[in-house]
Amino acid sequence: DAGVIQSPRHEVTEMGQEVTLRCKPISGHNSLFWYRQTMMRGLELLIYFNNNVPIDDSGMPEDRFSAKMPNASFSTLKIQPSEPRDSAVYFCASSPDRYYGYTFGSGTRLTVV
Amino acid sequence: RKEVEQDPGPFNVPEGATVAFNCTYSNSASQSFFWYRQDCRKEPKLLMSVYSSGNEDGRFTAQLNRASQYISLLIRDSKLSDSATYLCVVNTNAGKSTFGDGTTLTVKP
């Protein structure tokens, strides 16, 4: 099993640009989560999906952030327009069920300059 | 008050020592509990689930006290490779996971 696959691993972009982060969950996992980690705020849940349906997006910071899961094997997190305060490591995680432990991807380290 | 609070740390211990971390949670409706470890600049990895009766995995023992709303992790005979940040995670009935801020452990020779 290849695990949870995220791309890109690193992204450096200029303020105002659109950023798209991608995630392929483990096959057969029904729940997918997007987290953001910073030194100041730790790990924050942004949104999670169950069977491709967004269940809780209360952690999405503002309208500049959007997430989609068009099918069971792919999800995107988009930031438009990006701002320097969005700089963080963004993790995608998947789980067989939302009550189980998660498997995290390697993360995308985003730097907005 | 944070939903999940952990010992602030850092913990610096010699090899072979026994070390314990505690974590308290505020939501009495929490359903499932986990410990993760995170190495520097890496993703969190599931270490173990925490069951009501307590559970052990090799040198690691996890305990849950629902009445007092805390969980603990005990590491016996600590190794250099145990150096990491340990994250306490609590899931609510709605399936939402809340991570603690983590406790950093450094095991020294």
PDB file of C-alpha atoms in Angstrom:
ATOM      1  CA  ASP A   1       0.000   0.000   0.000  1.00  0.00           C
ATOM      2  CA  ALA A   2       1.453   3.368  -1.026  1.00  0.00           C
ATOM      3  CA  GLY A   3      -0.167   5.206   1.864  1.00  0.00           C
ATOM      4  CA  VAL A   4      -1.696   8.641   1.584  1.00  0.00           C
ATOM      5  CA  ILE A   5      -0.081  10.535  -1.265  1.00  0.00           C
ATOM      6  CA  GLN A   6       0.116  14.310  -1.276  1.00  0.00           C
ATOM      7  CA  SER A   7       1.453  16.653  -3.889  1.00  0.00           C
ATOM      8  CA  PRO A   8       3.351  18.831  -4.198  1.00  0.00           C
ATOM      9  CA  ARG A   9       5.773  18.251  -1.299  1.00  0.00           C
ATOM     10  CA  HIS A  10       6.832  21.886  -1.325  1.00  0.00           C
ATOM     11  CA  GLU A  11       5.183  24.947  -2.804  1.00  0.00           C
ATOM     12  CA  VAL A  12       6.484  28.487  -2.850  1.00  0.00           C
ATOM     13  CA  THR A  13       4.150  31.046  -4.310  1.00  0.00           C
ATOM     14  CA  GLU A  14       3.602  34.771  -4.352  1.00  0.00           C
ATOM     15  CA  MET A  15       0.849  36.453  -2.431  1.00  0.00           C
ATOM     16  CA  GLY A  16      -2.356  36.600  -4.442  1.00  0.00           C
ATOM     17  CA  GLN A  17      -1.691  33.464  -6.441  1.00  0.00           C
ATOM     18  CA  GLU A  18      -3.937  30.425  -6.434  1.00  0.00           C
ATOM     19  CA  VAL A  19      -2.588  27.323  -4.752  1.00  0.00           C
ATOM     20  CA  THR A  20      -3.961  23.806  -5.196  1.00  0.00           C
ATOM     21  CA  LEU A  21      -2.928  20.965  -2.938  1.00  0.00           C
ATOM     22  CA  ARG A  22      -3.722  17.387  -3.878  1.00  0.00           C
ATOM     23  CA  CYS A  23      -4.346  14.208  -1.957  1.00  0.00           C
ATOM     24  CA  LYS A  24      -4.893  10.564  -2.816  1.00  0.00           C
ATOM     25  CA  PRO A  25      -6.208   8.633   0.195  1.00  0.00           C
ATOM     26  CA  ILE A  26      -5.597   4.982   0.910  1.00  0.00           C
ATOM     27  CA  SER A  27      -7.869   2.826  -1.193  1.00  0.00           C
ATOM     28  CA  GLY A  28     -10.904   1.697   0.775  1.00  0.00           C
ATOM     29  CA  HIS A  29     -10.688   4.459   3.355  1.00  0.00           C
ATOM     30  CA  ASN A  30     -14.022   6.247   3.627  1.00  0.00           C
ATOM     31  CA  SER A  31     -12.930   9.321   5.565  1.00  0.00           C
ATOM     32  CA  LEU A  32     -10.536  12.025   4.443  1.00  0.00           C
ATOM     33  CA  PHE A  33      -9.241  14.940   6.486  1.00  0.00           C
ATOM     34  CA  TRP A  34      -7.292  18.104   5.718  1.00  0.00           C
ATOM     35  CA  TYR A  35      -5.181  19.554   8.521  1.00  0.00           C
ATOM     36  CA  ARG A  36      -2.902  22.570   8.763  1.00  0.00           C
ATOM     37  CA  GLN A  37       0.065  22.704  11.133  1.00  0.00           C
ATOM     38  CA  THR A  38       1.949  25.769  12.312  1.00  0.00           C
ATOM     39  CA  MET A  39       4.229  26.349  15.270  1.00  0.00           C
ATOM     40  CA  MET A  40       1.806  28.871  16.733  1.00  0.00           C
ATOM     41  CA  ARG A  41      -1.440  26.908  16.411  1.00  0.00           C
ATOM     42  CA  GLY A  42      -0.422  23.270  16.183  1.00  0.00           C
ATOM     43  CA  LEU A  43      -2.550  20.892  14.125  1.00  0.00           C
ATOM     44  CA  GLU A  44      -5.879  22.350  13.059  1.00  0.00           C
ATOM     45  CA  LEU A  45      -8.621  20.398  11.314  1.00  0.00           C
ATOM     46  CA  LEU A  46      -9.765  22.322   8.257  1.00  0.00           C
ATOM     47  CA  ILE A  47     -12.372  19.986   6.791  1.00  0.00           C
ATOM     48  CA  TYR A  48     -13.285  16.351   6.653  1.00  0.00           C
ATOM     49  CA  PHE A  49     -15.181  14.189   4.199  1.00  0.00           C
ATOM     50  CA  ASN A  50     -17.024  10.957   4.739  1.00  0.00           C
ATOM     51  CA  ASN A  51     -17.813   8.939   1.624  1.00  0.00           C
ATOM     52  CA  ASN A  52     -16.797  11.952  -0.482  1.00  0.00           C
ATOM     53  CA  VAL A  53     -19.290  14.253   1.250  1.00  0.00           C
ATOM     54  CA  PRO A  54     -18.028  17.233   3.293  1.00  0.00           C
ATOM     55  CA  ILE A  55     -19.179  16.680   6.872  1.00  0.00           C
ATOM     56  CA  ASP A  56     -17.558  19.492   8.820  1.00  0.00           C
ATOM     57  CA  ASP A  57     -15.843  22.496   7.268  1.00  0.00           C
ATOM     58  CA  SER A  58     -15.999  24.702  10.324  1.00  0.00           C
ATOM     59  CA  GLY A  59     -12.215  24.784  10.474  1.00  0.00           C
ATOM     60  CA  MET A  60     -11.817  26.361   7.041  1.00  0.00           C
ATOM     61  CA  PRO A  61     -10.356  29.787   7.850  1.00  0.00           C
ATOM     62  CA  GLU A  62     -12.321  31.852   5.362  1.00  0.00           C
ATOM     63  CA  ASP A  63     -13.823  31.902   1.904  1.00  0.00           C
ATOM     64  CA  ARG A  64     -10.404  31.902   0.309  1.00  0.00           C
ATOM     65  CA  PHE A  65     -10.169  28.210   1.199  1.00  0.00           C
ATOM     66  CA  SER A  66     -12.161  25.529  -0.587  1.00  0.00           C
ATOM     67  CA  ALA A  67     -11.945  21.751  -0.697  1.00  0.00           C
ATOM     68  CA  LYS A  68     -13.417  19.154  -2.983  1.00  0.00           C
ATOM     69  CA  MET A  69     -13.553  15.404  -3.170  1.00  0.00           C
ATOM     70  CA  PRO A  70     -14.912  14.497  -6.605  1.00  0.00           C
ATOM     71  CA  ASN A  71     -14.350  10.765  -6.045  1.00  0.00           C
ATOM     72  CA  ALA A  72     -13.110   8.310  -3.453  1.00  0.00           C
ATOM     73  CA  SER A  73      -9.516   8.483  -4.644  1.00  0.00           C
ATOM     74  CA  PHE A  74      -8.859  12.206  -4.934  1.00  0.00           C
ATOM     75  CA  SER A  75      -9.254  15.431  -3.017  1.00  0.00           C
ATOM     76  CA  THR A  76      -8.030  18.991  -3.467  1.00  0.00           C
ATOM     77  CA  LEU A  77      -7.586  21.932  -1.146  1.00  0.00           C
ATOM     78  CA  LYS A  78      -7.489  25.276  -2.906  1.00  0.00           C
ATOM     79  CA  ILE A  79      -6.451  28.662  -1.599  1.00  0.00           C
ATOM     80  CA  GLN A  80      -7.364  31.656  -3.735  1.00  0.00           C
ATOM     81  CA  PRO A  81      -5.939  34.217  -3.283  1.00  0.00           C
ATOM     82  CA  SER A  82      -3.083  33.060  -1.081  1.00  0.00           C
ATOM     83  CA  GLU A  83      -1.651  35.230   1.698  1.00  0.00           C
ATOM     84  CA  PRO A  84       1.614  35.016   3.684  1.00  0.00           C
ATOM     85  CA  ARG A  85      -0.309  33.923   6.806  1.00  0.00           C
ATOM     86  CA  ASP A  86      -1.368  30.785   4.919  1.00  0.00           C
ATOM     87  CA  SER A  87       2.218  29.543   5.110  1.00  0.00           C
ATOM     88  CA  ALA A  88       2.114  26.215   6.944  1.00  0.00           C
ATOM     89  CA  VAL A  89       2.377  22.477   6.440  1.00  0.00           C
ATOM     90  CA  TYR A  90      -0.864  21.072   5.083  1.00  0.00           C
ATOM     91  CA  PHE A  91      -1.553  17.417   5.831  1.00  0.00           C
ATOM     92  CA  CYS A  92      -4.094  15.132   4.305  1.00  0.00           C
ATOM     93  CA  ALA A  93      -5.113  12.039   6.275  1.00  0.00           C
ATOM     94  CA  SER A  94      -7.453   9.153   5.626  1.00  0.00           C
ATOM     95  CA  SER A  95      -9.145   6.561   7.758  1.00  0.00           C
ATOM     96  CA  PRO A  96     -11.341   3.493   7.240  1.00  0.00           C
ATOM     97  CA  ASP A  97     -13.966   5.268   9.331  1.00  0.00           C
ATOM     98  CA  ARG A  98     -13.986   8.587  11.136  1.00  0.00           C
ATOM     99  CA  TYR A  99     -13.723   6.835  14.501  1.00  0.00           C
ATOM    100  CA  TYR A 100     -10.497   5.035  13.657  1.00  0.00           C
ATOM    101  CA  GLY A 101      -6.973   6.359  13.795  1.00  0.00           C
ATOM    102  CA  TYR A 102      -5.696   8.174  10.754  1.00  0.00           C
ATOM    103  CA  THR A 103      -2.887   7.668   8.273  1.00  0.00           C
ATOM    104  CA  PHE A 104      -1.299  10.955   7.318  1.00  0.00           C
ATOM    105  CA  GLY A 105       0.380  11.883   4.088  1.00  0.00           C
ATOM    106  CA  SER A 106       3.835  13.437   4.096  1.00  0.00           C
ATOM    107  CA  GLY A 107       2.364  16.912   3.881  1.00  0.00           C
ATOM    108  CA  THR A 108       2.760  19.928   1.619  1.00  0.00           C
ATOM    109  CA  ARG A 109       4.990  22.674   2.961  1.00  0.00           C
ATOM    110  CA  LEU A 110       3.475  25.909   1.650  1.00  0.00           C
ATOM    111  CA  THR A 111       5.331  29.190   1.708  1.00  0.00           C
ATOM    112  CA  VAL A 112       3.557  32.315   0.511  1.00  0.00           C
ATOM    113  CA  VAL A 113       5.885  35.267  -0.025  1.00  0.00           C
TER     114      VAL A 113
ATOM    115  CA  ARG B   1      -9.715  26.284  27.991  1.00  0.00           C
ATOM    116  CA  LYS B   2      -8.456  24.076  25.184  1.00  0.00           C
ATOM    117  CA  GLU B   3     -10.437  20.961  24.268  1.00  0.00           C
ATOM    118  CA  VAL B   4      -7.357  18.793  24.657  1.00  0.00           C
ATOM    119  CA  GLU B   5      -4.494  19.737  26.956  1.00  0.00           C
ATOM    120  CA  GLN B   6      -1.178  18.017  27.327  1.00  0.00           C
ATOM    121  CA  ASP B   7       1.795  18.271  29.644  1.00  0.00           C
ATOM    122  CA  PRO B   8       3.794  21.208  28.329  1.00  0.00           C
ATOM    123  CA  GLY B   9       7.137  19.379  28.404  1.00  0.00           C
ATOM    124  CA  PRO B  10       9.800  19.139  27.182  1.00  0.00           C
ATOM    125  CA  PHE B  11      10.805  15.898  28.828  1.00  0.00           C
ATOM    126  CA  ASN B  12      14.514  15.098  28.818  1.00  0.00           C
ATOM    127  CA  VAL B  13      15.271  11.620  30.113  1.00  0.00           C
ATOM    128  CA  PRO B  14      18.205   9.193  30.013  1.00  0.00           C
ATOM    129  CA  GLU B  15      18.043   5.969  28.078  1.00  0.00           C
ATOM    130  CA  GLY B  16      16.293   3.258  30.009  1.00  0.00           C
ATOM    131  CA  ALA B  17      14.102   5.646  31.978  1.00  0.00           C
ATOM    132  CA  THR B  18      10.360   5.356  32.344  1.00  0.00           C
ATOM    133  CA  VAL B  19       8.400   8.424  31.319  1.00  0.00           C
ATOM    134  CA  ALA B  20       4.692   9.220  31.456  1.00  0.00           C
ATOM    135  CA  PHE B  21       2.608  11.784  29.602  1.00  0.00           C
ATOM    136  CA  ASN B  22      -0.859  12.903  30.582  1.00  0.00           C
ATOM    137  CA  CYS B  23      -3.582  14.483  28.521  1.00  0.00           C
ATOM    138  CA  THR B  24      -6.924  15.899  29.635  1.00  0.00           C
ATOM    139  CA  TYR B  25      -9.983  16.526  27.493  1.00  0.00           C
ATOM    140  CA  SER B  26     -13.028  18.694  28.091  1.00  0.00           C
ATOM    141  CA  ASN B  27     -15.744  17.032  26.012  1.00  0.00           C
ATOM    142  CA  SER B  28     -17.384  14.297  28.065  1.00  0.00           C
ATOM    143  CA  ALA B  29     -19.023  12.960  24.885  1.00  0.00           C
ATOM    144  CA  SER B  30     -15.628  11.998  23.433  1.00  0.00           C
ATOM    145  CA  GLN B  31     -15.697   8.496  22.034  1.00  0.00           C
ATOM    146  CA  SER B  32     -12.259   7.426  20.936  1.00  0.00           C
ATOM    147  CA  PHE B  33      -8.731   8.276  21.929  1.00  0.00           C
ATOM    148  CA  PHE B  34      -5.322   7.907  20.386  1.00  0.00           C
ATOM    149  CA  TRP B  35      -1.657   8.665  20.794  1.00  0.00           C
ATOM    150  CA  TYR B  36       0.396   9.726  17.791  1.00  0.00           C
ATOM    151  CA  ARG B  37       4.084  10.449  17.520  1.00  0.00           C
ATOM    152  CA  GLN B  38       5.550  13.071  15.239  1.00  0.00           C
ATOM    153  CA  ASP B  39       9.213  13.301  14.338  1.00  0.00           C
ATOM    154  CA  CYS B  40      10.732  16.634  13.382  1.00  0.00           C
ATOM    155  CA  ARG B  41       9.493  17.799   9.970  1.00  0.00           C
ATOM    156  CA  LYS B  42       7.523  14.594   9.449  1.00  0.00           C
ATOM    157  CA  GLU B  43       3.870  13.671   9.507  1.00  0.00           C
ATOM    158  CA  PRO B  44       2.137  12.390  12.654  1.00  0.00           C
ATOM    159  CA  LYS B  45       1.988   8.613  12.866  1.00  0.00           C
ATOM    160  CA  LEU B  46      -0.502   6.602  14.845  1.00  0.00           C
ATOM    161  CA  LEU B  47       1.207   5.073  17.848  1.00  0.00           C
ATOM    162  CA  MET B  48      -1.715   3.378  19.536  1.00  0.00           C
ATOM    163  CA  SER B  49      -5.391   3.593  20.282  1.00  0.00           C
ATOM    164  CA  VAL B  50      -6.470   3.963  23.894  1.00  0.00           C
ATOM    165  CA  TYR B  51      -9.092   1.590  25.212  1.00  0.00           C
ATOM    166  CA  SER B  52     -11.207   1.876  28.329  1.00  0.00           C
ATOM    167  CA  SER B  53      -9.543  -1.128  29.909  1.00  0.00           C
ATOM    168  CA  GLY B  54      -6.074   0.157  29.157  1.00  0.00           C
ATOM    169  CA  ASN B  55      -3.793  -1.419  26.608  1.00  0.00           C
ATOM    170  CA  GLU B  56      -0.166  -2.250  26.127  1.00  0.00           C
ATOM    171  CA  ASP B  57       2.040  -2.503  23.067  1.00  0.00           C
ATOM    172  CA  GLY B  58       5.531  -3.585  23.947  1.00  0.00           C
ATOM    173  CA  ARG B  59       7.134  -0.838  26.021  1.00  0.00           C
ATOM    174  CA  PHE B  60       4.123   1.440  25.627  1.00  0.00           C
ATOM    175  CA  THR B  61       1.062   1.437  27.881  1.00  0.00           C
ATOM    176  CA  ALA B  62      -1.988   3.646  27.387  1.00  0.00           C
ATOM    177  CA  GLN B  63      -4.662   4.290  29.984  1.00  0.00           C
ATOM    178  CA  LEU B  64      -8.033   6.014  29.848  1.00  0.00           C
ATOM    179  CA  ASN B  65      -9.907   7.471  32.800  1.00  0.00           C
ATOM    180  CA  ARG B  66     -13.326   8.583  31.607  1.00  0.00           C
ATOM    181  CA  ALA B  67     -14.459   9.823  35.015  1.00  0.00           C
ATOM    182  CA  SER B  68     -11.562  12.250  35.255  1.00  0.00           C
ATOM    183  CA  GLN B  69     -11.371  12.787  31.488  1.00  0.00           C
ATOM    184  CA  TYR B  70      -7.729  12.060  31.001  1.00  0.00           C
ATOM    185  CA  ILE B  71      -5.558   9.644  29.107  1.00  0.00           C
ATOM    186  CA  SER B  72      -1.970   8.720  29.706  1.00  0.00           C
ATOM    187  CA  LEU B  73       0.956   7.174  27.888  1.00  0.00           C
ATOM    188  CA  LEU B  74       3.726   5.341  29.698  1.00  0.00           C
ATOM    189  CA  ILE B  75       6.985   4.504  27.982  1.00  0.00           C
ATOM    190  CA  ARG B  76       9.239   2.005  29.729  1.00  0.00           C
ATOM    191  CA  ASP B  77      12.929   1.422  29.051  1.00  0.00           C
ATOM    192  CA  SER B  78      13.056   4.459  26.771  1.00  0.00           C
ATOM    193  CA  LYS B  79      15.280   4.333  23.686  1.00  0.00           C
ATOM    194  CA  LEU B  80      17.027   7.093  21.777  1.00  0.00           C
ATOM    195  CA  SER B  81      14.597   6.399  18.937  1.00  0.00           C
ATOM    196  CA  ASP B  82      11.667   7.326  21.184  1.00  0.00           C
ATOM    197  CA  SER B  83      12.698  10.985  20.908  1.00  0.00           C
ATOM    198  CA  ALA B  84       9.766  12.705  19.221  1.00  0.00           C
ATOM    199  CA  THR B  85       6.685  14.785  19.924  1.00  0.00           C
ATOM    200  CA  TYR B  86       3.754  12.795  21.291  1.00  0.00           C
ATOM    201  CA  LEU B  87       0.281  13.996  20.385  1.00  0.00           C
ATOM    202  CA  CYS B  88      -2.864  13.141  22.263  1.00  0.00           C
ATOM    203  CA  VAL B  89      -5.987  12.904  20.071  1.00  0.00           C
ATOM    204  CA  VAL B  90      -9.618  12.836  21.095  1.00  0.00           C
ATOM    205  CA  ASN B  91     -12.547  12.026  18.771  1.00  0.00           C
ATOM    206  CA  THR B  92     -16.028  13.273  19.485  1.00  0.00           C
ATOM    207  CA  ASN B  93     -19.188  11.388  18.656  1.00  0.00           C
ATOM    208  CA  ALA B  94     -19.427  13.449  15.487  1.00  0.00           C
ATOM    209  CA  GLY B  95     -16.136  11.961  14.365  1.00  0.00           C
ATOM    210  CA  LYS B  96     -14.177  15.167  14.723  1.00  0.00           C
ATOM    211  CA  SER B  97     -10.628  14.718  15.998  1.00  0.00           C
ATOM    212  CA  THR B  98      -8.936  17.286  18.164  1.00  0.00           C
ATOM    213  CA  PHE B  99      -5.178  17.117  18.589  1.00  0.00           C
ATOM    214  CA  GLY B 100      -3.303  18.293  21.635  1.00  0.00           C
ATOM    215  CA  ASP B 101      -0.334  20.574  21.140  1.00  0.00           C
ATOM    216  CA  GLY B 102       2.043  17.710  21.829  1.00  0.00           C
ATOM    217  CA  THR B 103       4.741  16.908  24.358  1.00  0.00           C
ATOM    218  CA  THR B 104       8.327  16.746  23.249  1.00  0.00           C
ATOM    219  CA  LEU B 105      10.459  13.894  24.516  1.00  0.00           C
ATOM    220  CA  THR B 106      14.222  13.777  24.205  1.00  0.00           C
ATOM    221  CA  VAL B 107      15.967  10.598  25.276  1.00  0.00           C
ATOM    222  CA  LYS B 108      19.659  11.103  25.927  1.00  0.00           C
ATOM    223  CA  PRO B 109      22.468   8.550  25.996  1.00  0.00           C
TER     224      PRO B 109
END
